[in-house]
Structure formats: structure tokens, C-alpha cells
């Protein structure tokens, strides 16, 4: 047999084997892509009604209901303690008020001082949005004992109480830019920084988080169903 002919035949066979292997790899890749597209289609077209019996979704829904119930009970309890509104208290009420809640914001004011009225306006706006703290005010002129005990020299003076203990305080507007036209948001940011109130999430944000959790659970459930098939 001609050696050159044998060599040519072997090269042809080798080339054929390479092409066959490449063809098989290409076919596998196409099948993988089709499977991925089919899985994606299942995830997109899954019927939510068919997943209502899914234990993960049921647990998520039950947890959401339980969280809302706890929040409602907490709000009711705090409201009974005077949270959610900006109230005036007397010297006789003072100790009971500042020790009756974990967090209390107390404004010592003078009824004739213009800046005290500005502080009143902002605290009144914040109180309904921050049930975690109690907002009260007390007439400094009619509360000489506590004004002396707390060393209050300048009004307005807002003292932050934690578990009945006086901590940080806001004297005048020195931490709010020193001017009368500061915003409610600036006062809110100061109180958040001091840890006496929490940054509030909007209800829309909370609902968005819940919806995203449901979508993740649905996608996972649909993927599991697809894999089992």
C-alpha cells in the first residue's frame, strides 16, 4: 500500500473524528439552551393559584400576618401610654411620664418665647410618625424644681430621656444650624442620630419587600417543579 495514501486516509479519519466531536458538542449546547429557555418560560408563566398550597408561600403569608398583628398590638400599647401625640404635662406629671416609657422627648418651654413656638411646631409634626418615643412639653416657668435639677439655663431646651434617665439635650437651635427656619426633617435627623427615634420605613417600601419575598418564593417553587419534571 502506498505510504502517502495511508497517511492521507488517517488524516481524513482524524479530521472526521474532530468534526464529529464538534458536532456533538454543538448539539449538547443547543439542548442546554433549549432547556434553560423552557425553564425560564415555566417561571414566567407559572399560575399563582396553583402555588397557593405551597408551604413556603403559606409560611410567608402567616409570618406577614403575625408581624402585622404584633405591630398593631404594639401601637395600641404605646398609644395608651400617650405616644403618637405631642402633649403638655405638668410638674406633678413629670416623673410618671418620663419613667413610664422607654424613650421620652421632653421640651422645656416658655409660652412667651418665639423660638419655643417654633420647636413646638416641629415636635408636633414628628410625634404621630414616631410612636417609638413619647413627645411631651412642660412649662419651664411652672416647673422650677425640675428646671433646677436638670440645670436648664436656656430655652427652648429639649431633653431626651431613656428609661427615665436624662441623656442628650438640644439647647436652643445650636445643633440645627442656629437659625429659625430649620426644617422638621433636620430636627428628625438630629433625633435619629441620637438614637431616640428610628428612621421610619414607608409603608410602600415594606410592601415592596414583602412582594419581593413572595416573588422569590414563587420563582423557587416553579424552579423546583420544573426540575422534578
XYZ file of C-alpha atoms in Angstrom:
229
model
C 0.000 0.000 0.000
C 1.254 3.448 -0.848
C 2.530 5.120 2.355
C 1.304 8.528 1.192
C -2.161 7.088 0.600
C -2.250 5.591 4.113
C -1.165 8.885 5.641
C -3.852 10.768 3.721
C -6.511 8.291 4.822
C -5.502 8.598 8.507
C -5.579 12.398 8.333
C -9.050 12.262 6.782
C -10.278 9.952 9.549
C -8.766 12.166 12.259
C -10.398 15.260 10.761
C -13.688 13.388 10.577
C -13.464 12.426 14.251
C -12.777 16.061 15.263
C -15.745 17.304 13.264
C -17.978 14.615 14.748
C -16.935 15.597 18.280
C -17.536 19.270 17.489
C -20.967 18.423 16.117
C -21.832 16.515 19.296
C -20.680 19.423 21.499
C -22.718 21.869 19.441
C -25.802 19.666 19.754
C -25.342 19.454 23.539
C -25.075 23.247 23.751
C -28.272 23.680 21.762
C -30.116 21.237 24.047
C -28.862 23.076 27.136
C -30.072 26.416 25.753
C -33.481 24.954 24.947
C -33.773 23.542 28.456
C -32.823 26.889 30.001
C -35.407 28.713 27.865
C -38.059 26.170 28.775
C -37.271 26.590 32.486
C -37.437 30.390 32.151
C -40.777 30.097 30.388
C -42.156 27.955 33.201
C -41.025 30.522 35.772
C -42.713 33.351 33.881
C -45.945 31.568 33.114
C -46.471 29.859 36.471
C -50.020 30.239 37.737
C -50.030 31.744 41.230
C -53.282 29.973 42.055
C -51.506 26.654 41.621
C -48.885 27.685 44.168
C -51.237 28.813 46.938
C -50.848 25.435 48.626
C -47.087 25.767 48.597
C -45.845 25.538 52.228
C -43.211 28.246 51.698
C -45.837 30.725 50.484
C -48.204 29.777 53.295
C -45.454 30.340 55.863
C -44.516 33.682 54.314
C -48.135 34.816 54.422
C -48.599 33.599 58.021
C -45.403 35.404 59.108
C -46.627 38.601 57.468
C -49.999 38.392 59.235
C -48.294 37.692 62.579
C -45.942 40.668 62.114
C -48.856 42.993 61.330
C -50.705 41.748 64.403
C -47.700 42.344 66.664
C -47.244 45.821 65.206
C -50.919 46.658 65.825
C -50.695 45.443 69.430
C -47.525 47.464 69.975
C -49.121 50.604 68.553
C -52.150 50.151 70.775
C -49.975 49.710 73.874
C -47.861 52.782 73.085
C -50.923 54.890 72.304
C -52.320 54.091 75.763
C -49.079 55.490 77.224
C -49.551 58.759 75.368
C -47.365 58.059 72.345
C -48.385 59.339 68.925
C -49.248 62.871 70.015
C -47.475 65.923 71.368
C -48.901 66.632 74.823
C -48.369 69.155 77.583
C -47.659 67.811 81.052
C -47.356 69.446 84.467
C -44.621 69.294 87.070
C -46.747 66.803 89.004
C -46.972 64.540 85.932
C -43.313 64.791 85.015
C -41.746 61.812 86.820
C -44.538 59.432 85.860
C -44.354 60.495 82.225
C -40.583 60.274 81.753
C -40.292 56.949 83.599
C -43.402 55.398 82.068
C -41.886 54.921 78.608
C -38.516 53.706 77.392
C -37.911 56.801 75.234
C -39.222 60.280 76.003
C -38.573 63.606 74.287
C -39.408 66.458 76.639
C -39.457 70.099 75.578
C -38.990 72.647 78.382
C -40.530 75.828 77.022
C -41.694 79.332 77.885
C -45.029 80.351 76.473
C -43.785 83.824 75.503
C -40.656 82.711 73.648
C -40.935 82.722 69.866
C -38.320 80.006 69.419
C -40.210 77.700 71.771
C -43.224 78.031 69.484
C -41.059 77.060 66.501
C -39.847 73.959 68.359
C -43.459 73.158 69.287
C -44.454 73.184 65.624
C -41.770 70.686 64.583
C -42.219 68.317 67.527
C -45.969 68.274 66.952
C -45.346 67.259 63.323
C -42.969 64.442 64.305
C -44.941 62.878 67.155
C -47.576 60.982 65.080
C -44.878 59.465 62.864
C -42.673 58.140 65.669
C -44.638 56.027 68.107
C -41.410 54.537 69.445
C -40.898 57.698 71.534
C -43.176 59.820 73.696
C -43.284 63.549 72.843
C -44.208 65.938 75.672
C -43.654 69.532 76.672
C -43.600 71.229 80.058
C -43.822 74.888 81.009
C -40.430 75.725 82.497
C -41.838 78.691 84.396
C -44.241 76.394 86.253
C -41.680 73.638 86.835
C -38.891 75.321 88.822
C -37.867 72.156 90.701
C -37.010 70.147 87.606
C -35.550 73.143 85.766
C -33.071 73.490 88.631
C -32.425 69.771 88.994
C -31.719 69.370 85.285
C -29.597 72.508 85.080
C -31.691 74.153 82.376
C -30.367 77.631 81.586
C -31.586 78.313 78.040
C -34.940 77.796 76.337
C -36.091 76.062 74.301
C -34.427 73.001 75.818
C -35.310 69.514 74.594
C -34.085 66.705 76.837
C -34.002 63.078 75.696
C -34.865 60.517 78.379
C -34.088 56.812 78.157
C -35.705 54.624 80.800
C -36.223 57.674 82.981
C -32.641 58.909 82.747
C -31.849 62.264 81.153
C -29.286 61.955 78.384
C -28.668 64.120 75.346
C -30.242 67.526 75.060
C -30.896 70.115 72.384
C -30.350 73.652 73.688
C -31.784 76.397 71.550
C -31.145 75.799 67.862
C -27.374 75.369 68.113
C -27.432 71.853 66.599
C -29.972 72.790 63.948
C -27.997 75.451 62.105
C -28.617 78.211 64.636
C -31.423 79.754 62.573
C -35.192 79.852 62.995
C -36.011 78.433 59.571
C -34.677 74.890 60.068
C -36.814 72.092 58.666
C -38.736 69.393 60.519
C -36.584 66.851 58.677
C -33.432 68.405 60.150
C -34.786 68.053 63.676
C -35.871 64.498 62.860
C -32.366 63.671 61.596
C -30.869 65.023 64.835
C -33.180 62.845 66.946
C -32.441 59.786 64.781
C -28.702 60.399 65.152
C -29.119 60.489 68.928
C -30.995 57.185 68.783
C -34.152 58.446 70.474
C -36.301 57.758 67.391
C -35.884 55.328 64.497
C -35.657 56.023 60.789
C -39.126 55.195 59.549
C -39.717 52.963 56.554
C -42.513 53.982 54.273
C -45.402 51.537 54.055
C -44.770 51.291 50.314
C -41.214 50.132 50.996
C -42.416 47.468 53.426
C -44.990 46.205 50.941
C -42.327 46.124 48.225
C -40.090 43.970 50.438
C -42.977 41.590 51.135
C -43.869 41.359 47.430
C -40.246 40.676 46.518
C -40.099 37.870 49.102
C -43.235 36.361 47.573
C -41.771 36.600 44.073
C -38.570 34.890 45.171
C -40.579 32.086 46.773
C -42.741 31.694 43.658
C -39.685 31.563 41.404
C -38.044 28.980 43.646
C -41.190 26.844 43.777
C -41.623 26.977 39.998
C -37.976 26.048 39.503
C -38.359 23.076 41.833
C -41.435 21.899 39.924
C -39.573 22.239 36.619
C -36.581 20.249 37.896
C -38.827 17.466 39.210
C -40.381 17.102 35.785
